[in-house]
CSV table of C-alpha atoms and ligand atoms in Angstrom, one decimal:
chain,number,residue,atom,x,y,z
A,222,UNK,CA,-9.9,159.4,-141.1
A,223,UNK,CA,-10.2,155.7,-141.1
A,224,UNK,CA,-7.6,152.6,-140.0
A,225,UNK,CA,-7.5,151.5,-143.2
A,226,UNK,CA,-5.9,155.1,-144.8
A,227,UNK,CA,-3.6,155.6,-141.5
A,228,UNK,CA,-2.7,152.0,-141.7
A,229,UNK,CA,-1.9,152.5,-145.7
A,230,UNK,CA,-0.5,156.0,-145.2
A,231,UNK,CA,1.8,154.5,-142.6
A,232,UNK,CA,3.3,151.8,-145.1
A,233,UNK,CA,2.9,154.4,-148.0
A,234,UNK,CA,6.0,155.8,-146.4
A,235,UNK,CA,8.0,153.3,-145.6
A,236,UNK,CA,10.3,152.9,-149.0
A,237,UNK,CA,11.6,149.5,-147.7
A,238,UNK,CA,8.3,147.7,-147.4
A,239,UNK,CA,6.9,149.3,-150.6
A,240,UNK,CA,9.3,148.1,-153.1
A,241,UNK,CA,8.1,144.6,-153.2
A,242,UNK,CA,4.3,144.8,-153.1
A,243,UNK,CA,0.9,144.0,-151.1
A,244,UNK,CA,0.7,139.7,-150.9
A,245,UNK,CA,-2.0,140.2,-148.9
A,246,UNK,CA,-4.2,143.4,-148.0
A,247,UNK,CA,-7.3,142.9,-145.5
A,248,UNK,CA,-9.9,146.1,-145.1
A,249,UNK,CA,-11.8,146.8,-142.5
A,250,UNK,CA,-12.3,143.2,-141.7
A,251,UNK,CA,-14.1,142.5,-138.9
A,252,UNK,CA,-15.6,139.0,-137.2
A,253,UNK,CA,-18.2,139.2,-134.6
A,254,UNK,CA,-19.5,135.9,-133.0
A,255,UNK,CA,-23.0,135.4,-131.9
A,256,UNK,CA,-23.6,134.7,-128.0
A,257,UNK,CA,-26.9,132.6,-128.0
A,258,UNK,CA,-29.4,132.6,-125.1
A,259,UNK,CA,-33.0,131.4,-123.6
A,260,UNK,CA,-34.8,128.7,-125.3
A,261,UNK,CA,-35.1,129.8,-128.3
A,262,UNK,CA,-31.6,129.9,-129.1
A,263,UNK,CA,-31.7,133.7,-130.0
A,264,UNK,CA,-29.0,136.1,-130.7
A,265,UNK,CA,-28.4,138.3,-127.6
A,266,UNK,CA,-25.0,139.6,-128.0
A,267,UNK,CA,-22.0,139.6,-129.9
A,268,UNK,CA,-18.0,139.0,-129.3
A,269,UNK,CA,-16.2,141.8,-131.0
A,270,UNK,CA,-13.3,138.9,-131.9
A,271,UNK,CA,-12.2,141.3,-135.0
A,272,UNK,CA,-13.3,144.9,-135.2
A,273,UNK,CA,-12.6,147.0,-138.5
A,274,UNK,CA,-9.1,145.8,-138.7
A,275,UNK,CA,-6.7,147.3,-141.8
A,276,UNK,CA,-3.6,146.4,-143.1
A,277,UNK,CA,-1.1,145.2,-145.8
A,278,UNK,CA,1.9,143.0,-145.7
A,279,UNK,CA,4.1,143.5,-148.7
A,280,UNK,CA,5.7,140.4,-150.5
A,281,UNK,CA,8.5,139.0,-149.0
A,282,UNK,CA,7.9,140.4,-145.3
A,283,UNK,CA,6.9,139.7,-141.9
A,284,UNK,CA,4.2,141.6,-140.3
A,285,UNK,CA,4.1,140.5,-136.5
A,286,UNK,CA,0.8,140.9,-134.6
A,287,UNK,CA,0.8,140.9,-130.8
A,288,UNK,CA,-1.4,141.4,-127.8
A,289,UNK,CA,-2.8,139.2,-124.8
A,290,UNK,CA,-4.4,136.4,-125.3
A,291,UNK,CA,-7.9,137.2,-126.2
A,292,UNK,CA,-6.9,140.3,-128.1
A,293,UNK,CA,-8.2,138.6,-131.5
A,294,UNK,CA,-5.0,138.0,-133.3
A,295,UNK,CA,-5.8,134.4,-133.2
A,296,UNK,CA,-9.1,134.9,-134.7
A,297,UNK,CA,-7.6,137.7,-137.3
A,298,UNK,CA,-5.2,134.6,-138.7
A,299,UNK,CA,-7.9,132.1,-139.1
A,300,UNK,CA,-10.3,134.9,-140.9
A,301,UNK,CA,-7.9,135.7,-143.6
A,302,UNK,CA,-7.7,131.8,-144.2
A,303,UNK,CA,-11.1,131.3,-143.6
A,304,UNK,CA,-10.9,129.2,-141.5
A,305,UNK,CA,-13.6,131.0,-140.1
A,306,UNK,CA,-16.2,133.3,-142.3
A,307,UNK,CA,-15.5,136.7,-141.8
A,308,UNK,CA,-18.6,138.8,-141.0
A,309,UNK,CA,-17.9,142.0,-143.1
A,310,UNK,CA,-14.4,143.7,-145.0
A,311,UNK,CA,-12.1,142.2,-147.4
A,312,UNK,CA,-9.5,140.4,-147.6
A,313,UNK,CA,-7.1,140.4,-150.8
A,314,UNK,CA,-4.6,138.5,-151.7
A,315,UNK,CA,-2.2,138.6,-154.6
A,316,UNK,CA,-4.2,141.0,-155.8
A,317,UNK,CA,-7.7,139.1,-155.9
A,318,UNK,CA,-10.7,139.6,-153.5
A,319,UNK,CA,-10.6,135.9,-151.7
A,320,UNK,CA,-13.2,137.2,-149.2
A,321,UNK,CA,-16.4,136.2,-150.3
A,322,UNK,CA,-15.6,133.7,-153.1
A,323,UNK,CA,-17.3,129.9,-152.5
A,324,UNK,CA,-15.1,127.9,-150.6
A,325,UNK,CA,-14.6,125.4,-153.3
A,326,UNK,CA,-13.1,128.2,-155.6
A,327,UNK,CA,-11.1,129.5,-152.6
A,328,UNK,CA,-9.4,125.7,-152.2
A,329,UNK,CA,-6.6,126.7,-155.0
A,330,UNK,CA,-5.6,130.6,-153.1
A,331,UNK,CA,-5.8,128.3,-149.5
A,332,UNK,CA,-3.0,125.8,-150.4
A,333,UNK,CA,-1.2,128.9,-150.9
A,334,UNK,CA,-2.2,130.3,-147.6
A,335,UNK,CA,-0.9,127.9,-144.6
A,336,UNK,CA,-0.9,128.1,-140.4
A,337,UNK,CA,1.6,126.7,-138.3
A,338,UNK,CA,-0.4,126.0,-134.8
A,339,UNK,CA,0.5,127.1,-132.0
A,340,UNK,CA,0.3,122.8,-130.3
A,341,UNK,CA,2.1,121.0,-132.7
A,342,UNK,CA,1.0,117.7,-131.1
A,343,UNK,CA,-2.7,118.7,-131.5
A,344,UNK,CA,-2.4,119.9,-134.6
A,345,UNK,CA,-0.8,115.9,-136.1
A,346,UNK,CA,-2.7,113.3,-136.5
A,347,UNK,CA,-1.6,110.9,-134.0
A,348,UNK,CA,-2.4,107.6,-135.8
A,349,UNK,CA,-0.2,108.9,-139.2
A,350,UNK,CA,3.3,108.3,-139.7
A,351,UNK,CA,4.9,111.7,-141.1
A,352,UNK,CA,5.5,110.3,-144.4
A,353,UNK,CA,1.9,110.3,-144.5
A,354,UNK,CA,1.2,113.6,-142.6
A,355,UNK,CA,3.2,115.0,-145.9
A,356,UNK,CA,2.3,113.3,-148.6
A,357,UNK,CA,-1.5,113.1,-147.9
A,358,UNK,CA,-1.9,116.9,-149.0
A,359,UNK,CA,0.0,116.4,-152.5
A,360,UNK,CA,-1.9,114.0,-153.3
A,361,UNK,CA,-5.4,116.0,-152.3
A,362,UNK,CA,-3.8,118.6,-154.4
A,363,UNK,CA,-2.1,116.9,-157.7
A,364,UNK,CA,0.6,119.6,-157.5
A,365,UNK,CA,3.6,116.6,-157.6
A,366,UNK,CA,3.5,113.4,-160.5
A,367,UNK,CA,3.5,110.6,-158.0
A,368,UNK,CA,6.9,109.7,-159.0
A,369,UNK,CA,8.4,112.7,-157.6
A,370,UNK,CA,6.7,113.0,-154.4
A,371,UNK,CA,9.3,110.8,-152.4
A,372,UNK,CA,12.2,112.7,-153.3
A,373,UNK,CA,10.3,116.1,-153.3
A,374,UNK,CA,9.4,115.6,-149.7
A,375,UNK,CA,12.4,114.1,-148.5
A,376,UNK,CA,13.9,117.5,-149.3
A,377,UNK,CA,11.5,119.5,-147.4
A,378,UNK,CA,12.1,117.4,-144.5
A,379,UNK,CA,16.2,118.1,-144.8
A,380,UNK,CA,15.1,121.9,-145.1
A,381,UNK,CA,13.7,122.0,-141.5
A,382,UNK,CA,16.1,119.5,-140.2
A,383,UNK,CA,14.7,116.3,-140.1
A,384,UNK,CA,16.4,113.3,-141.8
A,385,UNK,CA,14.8,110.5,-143.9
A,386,UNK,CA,14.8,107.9,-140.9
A,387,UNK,CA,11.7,110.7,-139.2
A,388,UNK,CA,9.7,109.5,-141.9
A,389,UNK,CA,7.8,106.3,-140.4
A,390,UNK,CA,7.7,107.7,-137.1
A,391,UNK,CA,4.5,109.1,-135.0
A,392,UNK,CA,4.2,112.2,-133.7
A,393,UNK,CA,4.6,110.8,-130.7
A,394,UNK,CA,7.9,109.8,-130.8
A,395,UNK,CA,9.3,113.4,-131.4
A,396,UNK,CA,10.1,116.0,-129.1
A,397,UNK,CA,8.0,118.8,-129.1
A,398,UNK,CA,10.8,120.9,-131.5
A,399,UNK,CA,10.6,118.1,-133.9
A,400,UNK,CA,6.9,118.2,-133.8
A,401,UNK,CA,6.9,121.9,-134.8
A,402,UNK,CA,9.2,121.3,-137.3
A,403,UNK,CA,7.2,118.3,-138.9
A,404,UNK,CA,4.0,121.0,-139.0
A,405,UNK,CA,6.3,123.3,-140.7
A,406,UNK,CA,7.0,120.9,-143.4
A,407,UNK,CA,3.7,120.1,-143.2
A,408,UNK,CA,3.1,123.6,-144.1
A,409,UNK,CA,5.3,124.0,-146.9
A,410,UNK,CA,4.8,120.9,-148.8
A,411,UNK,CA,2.2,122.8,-151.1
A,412,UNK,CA,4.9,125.3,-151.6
A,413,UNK,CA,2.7,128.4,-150.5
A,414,UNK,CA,3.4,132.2,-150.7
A,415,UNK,CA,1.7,133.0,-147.2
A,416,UNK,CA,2.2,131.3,-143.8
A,417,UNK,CA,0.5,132.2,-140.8
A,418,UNK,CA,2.3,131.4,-137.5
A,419,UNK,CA,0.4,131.3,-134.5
A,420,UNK,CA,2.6,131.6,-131.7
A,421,UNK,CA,5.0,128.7,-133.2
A,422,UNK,CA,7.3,128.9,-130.3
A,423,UNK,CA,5.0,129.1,-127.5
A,424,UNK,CA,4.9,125.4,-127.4
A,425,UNK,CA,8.4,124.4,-126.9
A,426,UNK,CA,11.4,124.8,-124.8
A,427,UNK,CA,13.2,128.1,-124.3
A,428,UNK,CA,16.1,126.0,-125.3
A,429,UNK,CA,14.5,125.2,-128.8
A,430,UNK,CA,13.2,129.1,-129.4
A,431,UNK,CA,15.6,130.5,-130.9
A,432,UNK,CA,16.4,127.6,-133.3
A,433,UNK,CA,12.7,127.3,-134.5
A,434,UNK,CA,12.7,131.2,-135.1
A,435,UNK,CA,15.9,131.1,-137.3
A,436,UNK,CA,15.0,128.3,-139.3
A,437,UNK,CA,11.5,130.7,-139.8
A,438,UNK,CA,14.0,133.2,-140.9
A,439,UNK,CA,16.0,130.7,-143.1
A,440,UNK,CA,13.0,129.7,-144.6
A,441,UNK,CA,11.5,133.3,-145.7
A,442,UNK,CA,14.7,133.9,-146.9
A,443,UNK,CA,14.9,131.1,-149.1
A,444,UNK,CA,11.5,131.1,-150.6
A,445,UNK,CA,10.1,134.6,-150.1
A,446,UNK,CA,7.8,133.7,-148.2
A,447,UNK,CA,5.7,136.3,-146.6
A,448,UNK,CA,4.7,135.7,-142.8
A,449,UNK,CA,2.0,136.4,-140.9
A,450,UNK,CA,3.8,136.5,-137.1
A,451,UNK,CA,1.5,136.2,-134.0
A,452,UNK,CA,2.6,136.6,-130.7
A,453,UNK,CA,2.1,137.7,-127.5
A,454,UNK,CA,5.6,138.0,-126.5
A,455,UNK,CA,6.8,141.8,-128.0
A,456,UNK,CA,10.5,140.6,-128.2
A,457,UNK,CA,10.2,137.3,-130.3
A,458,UNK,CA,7.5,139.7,-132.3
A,459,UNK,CA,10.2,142.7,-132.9
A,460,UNK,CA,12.9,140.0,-133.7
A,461,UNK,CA,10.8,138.5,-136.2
A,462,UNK,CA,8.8,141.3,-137.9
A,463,UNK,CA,9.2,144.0,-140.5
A,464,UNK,CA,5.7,145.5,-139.6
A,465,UNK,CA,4.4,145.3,-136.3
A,466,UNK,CA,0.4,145.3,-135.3
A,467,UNK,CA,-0.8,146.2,-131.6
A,468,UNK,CA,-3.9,144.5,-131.1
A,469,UNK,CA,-6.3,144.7,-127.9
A,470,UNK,CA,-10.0,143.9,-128.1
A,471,UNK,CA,-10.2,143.0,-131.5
A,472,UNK,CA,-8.9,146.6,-132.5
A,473,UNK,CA,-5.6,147.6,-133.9
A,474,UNK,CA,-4.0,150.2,-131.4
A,475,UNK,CA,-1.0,150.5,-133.4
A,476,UNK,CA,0.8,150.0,-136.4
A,477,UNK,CA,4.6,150.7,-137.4
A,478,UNK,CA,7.8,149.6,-138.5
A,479,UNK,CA,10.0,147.6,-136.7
A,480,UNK,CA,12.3,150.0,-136.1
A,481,UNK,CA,10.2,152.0,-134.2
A,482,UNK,CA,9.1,150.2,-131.3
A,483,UNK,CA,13.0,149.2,-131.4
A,484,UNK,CA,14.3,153.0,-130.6
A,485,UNK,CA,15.3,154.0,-127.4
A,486,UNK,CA,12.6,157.1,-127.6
A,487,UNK,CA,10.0,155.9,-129.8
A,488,UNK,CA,6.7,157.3,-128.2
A,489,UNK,CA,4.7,154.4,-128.3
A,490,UNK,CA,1.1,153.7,-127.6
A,491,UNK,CA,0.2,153.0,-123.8
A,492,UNK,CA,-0.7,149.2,-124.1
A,493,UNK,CA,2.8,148.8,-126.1
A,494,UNK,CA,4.5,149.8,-123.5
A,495,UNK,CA,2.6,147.8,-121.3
A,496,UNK,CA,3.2,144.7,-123.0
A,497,UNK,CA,6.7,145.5,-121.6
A,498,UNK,CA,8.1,146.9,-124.6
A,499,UNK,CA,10.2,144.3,-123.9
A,500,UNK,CA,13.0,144.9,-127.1
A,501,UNK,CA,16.6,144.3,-125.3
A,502,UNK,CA,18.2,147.8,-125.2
A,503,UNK,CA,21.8,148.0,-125.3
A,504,UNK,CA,22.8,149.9,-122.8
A,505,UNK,CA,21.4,148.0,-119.0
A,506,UNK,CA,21.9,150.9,-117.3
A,507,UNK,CA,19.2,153.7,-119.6
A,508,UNK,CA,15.7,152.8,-117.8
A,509,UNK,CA,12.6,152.6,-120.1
A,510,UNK,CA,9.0,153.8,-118.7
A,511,UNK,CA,7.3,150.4,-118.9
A,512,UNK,CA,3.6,150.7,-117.4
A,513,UNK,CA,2.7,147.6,-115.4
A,514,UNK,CA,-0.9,146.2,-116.9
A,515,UNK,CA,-3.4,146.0,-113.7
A,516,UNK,CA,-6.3,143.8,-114.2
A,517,UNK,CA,-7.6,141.2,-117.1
A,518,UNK,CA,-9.2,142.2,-120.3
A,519,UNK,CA,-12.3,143.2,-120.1
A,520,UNK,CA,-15.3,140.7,-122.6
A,521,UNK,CA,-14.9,141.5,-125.8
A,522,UNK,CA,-18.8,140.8,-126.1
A,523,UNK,CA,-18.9,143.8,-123.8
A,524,UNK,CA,-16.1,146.3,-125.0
A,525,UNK,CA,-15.6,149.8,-123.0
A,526,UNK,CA,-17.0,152.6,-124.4
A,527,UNK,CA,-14.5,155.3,-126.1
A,528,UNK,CA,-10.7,153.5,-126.2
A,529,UNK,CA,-11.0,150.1,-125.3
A,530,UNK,CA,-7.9,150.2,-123.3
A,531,UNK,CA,-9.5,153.2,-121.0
A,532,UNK,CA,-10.6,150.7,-118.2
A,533,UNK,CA,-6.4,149.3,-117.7
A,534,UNK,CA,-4.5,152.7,-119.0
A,535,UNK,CA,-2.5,154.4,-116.3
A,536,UNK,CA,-2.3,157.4,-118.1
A,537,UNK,CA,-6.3,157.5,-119.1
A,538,UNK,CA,-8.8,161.0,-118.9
A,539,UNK,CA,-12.2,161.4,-118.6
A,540,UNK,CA,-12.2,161.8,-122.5
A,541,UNK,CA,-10.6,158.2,-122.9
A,542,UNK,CA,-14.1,157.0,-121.8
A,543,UNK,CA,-16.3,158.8,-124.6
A,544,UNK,CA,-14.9,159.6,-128.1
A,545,UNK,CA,-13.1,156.7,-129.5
A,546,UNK,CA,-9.4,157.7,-130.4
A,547,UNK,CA,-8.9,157.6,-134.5
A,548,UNK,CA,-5.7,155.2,-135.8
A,549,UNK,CA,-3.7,158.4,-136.8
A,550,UNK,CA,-0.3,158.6,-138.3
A,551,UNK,CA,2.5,160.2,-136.1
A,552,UNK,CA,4.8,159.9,-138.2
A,553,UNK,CA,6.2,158.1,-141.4
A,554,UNK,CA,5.3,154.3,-140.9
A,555,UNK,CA,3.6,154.9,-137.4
A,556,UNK,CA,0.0,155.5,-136.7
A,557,UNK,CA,-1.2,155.5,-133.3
A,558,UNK,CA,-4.8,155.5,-131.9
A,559,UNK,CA,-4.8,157.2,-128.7
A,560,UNK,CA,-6.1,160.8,-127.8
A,561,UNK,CA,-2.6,161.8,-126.0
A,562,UNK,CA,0.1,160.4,-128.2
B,610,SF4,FE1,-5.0,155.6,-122.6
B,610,SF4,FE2,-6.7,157.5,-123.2
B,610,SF4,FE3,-4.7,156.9,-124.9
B,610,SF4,FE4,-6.7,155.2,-124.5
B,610,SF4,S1,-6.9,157.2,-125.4
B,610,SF4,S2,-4.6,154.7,-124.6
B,610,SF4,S3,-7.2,155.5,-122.4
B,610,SF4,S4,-4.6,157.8,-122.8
């Protein structure tokens, strides 16, 4: 059976998610990048940055991807807005196959598709004042009568917190939280139906966390947005997701609700646990088995045969190292690839 009818049959079950609809559904999408070598400039190899990745997020929702850095999420994000090409699979939004339309046509589906950086200070250009930063994309666009465009984005600036006198300033003279929250307006000027977050918070204080993750929340909330989460922190993932993704290697190990990798018992994949499984539980003195990850990932232009995760998995068999473990539902709204879960 493939990821993409586990991954489906997982949300297929899950009456919650379904009621609202698919915003975005990517199949087996996958983005390899060519390693060049000798003189020639040739194509020896390939990083496996995305490999035959499924899934849906319904309209509305959250679905939080996580995994160590060099897992691909990054890479996932940026091929479903294309800011890189994808090599193979499709991606489809609102209910239209974006993935291999020209990129002029695709202009009108990406101001309705926007990222939040992880640096907020690299992502700004330092020499624009913010009242430029915002405006500069409206006027790109056409979607405000020039008239309106003061007032229109002196109310997005109030909806993440920022008052009128921000507008002439630098990025520069912010603090990193007010930096993120100047790419989020940023981001929502064009008023779009999908953002993708890539670790938002990883950036700023601990201090500010929290406060940039509820106004995330507020935001949703307020326009129905649908969010594309990424993370390598399991807890700010589970607090902020309806779906969650497992990635390692450019493969998806697992897939399931939230509330899943939230219960006490849940039987979750190996590397999910290792990632600390690290969802508060609520009473100190119940112990959870969390596996302690030995070692780095291994190239992704080189992945282990078998499960990927073979090479780090305490609990691994001389199986783990030749057939490749299926995504496989285990129950409603959880599919799990791994031969002994
Ligand atoms: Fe570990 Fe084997 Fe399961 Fe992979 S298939 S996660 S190596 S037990």
């Amino acid at each position: 059976m493939s990821q993409t009818q586990n991954v489906e049959e997982s949300q297929e079950t899950s009456p919650e998610i379904q009621e609202h609809g698919n915003l975005l559904e990517v199949k087996d999408l996958t983005k390899f990048f060519p390693i060049t070598g000798g003189v020639l400039s040739k194509v020896i190899g390939w990083v496996h940055a995305v490999d035959h990745v499924s899934f849906e997020v319904p309209r509305g929702k959250t679905i939080g991807v996580v995994g160590e850095s060099g897992c691909g999420k990054t890479t996932l994000g940026r091929t479903i807005l294309r800011l890189v090409e994808p090599t193979s699979g499709t991606i489809i939004f609102d209910n239209k196959d974006v993935s291999t339309i020209p990129q002029r046509h695709f202009r009108k589906y990406r101001k309705r598709m926007q990222i939040v950086f992880q640096d907020p200070y690299a992502s700004l250009n330092p020499r624009m004042v913010v009242r430029n930063i915002l405006t500069e994309p409206l006027r790109v666009h056409k979607t405000i009568p020039k008239g309106k465009i003061n007032p229109y984005v002196l109310a997005i600036m109030r909806e993440v917190g920022l008052d009128k006198e921000h507008l002439n300033r630098f990025p520069h003279e912010f603090s990193g939280g007010q930096r993120q929250r100047v790419c989020i307006a940023r981001a929502l000027v064009l008023n779009p139906d999908l953002l993708v977050l890539d670790e938002p918070t990883a950036s700023v204080d601990v201090s500010v966390q929290a406060r940039v993750l509820n106004l995330f929340k507020r935001i949703q909330k307020r326009r129905n947005l649908t969010y594309m989460f990424i993370s390598h922190d399991l807890s700010v993932v589970t607090h902020m997701a309806d779906i969650i993704l497992v990635m390692y290697l450019g493969k998806i190990l697992e897939v399931g609700s939230k509330k899943i990798f939230t219960m006490e018992k849940s039987k979750v994949h190996p590397y999910t646990s290792a990632l600390g499984v690290a969802v508060p539980i609520p009473d100190p003195s119940l112990e959870r088995n969390v596996i302690l990850l030995k070692g780095d990932v291994p190239s992704p232009a080189n992945p282990p045969p078998g499960c990927v995760f073979h090479t780090r998995c305490p609990e691994a068999r001389a199986i783990c190292s030749e057939k490749v473990p299926e995504l496989e539902q285990k129950e409603s709204g959880h599919s799990i690839a791994c031969h002994f879960r």
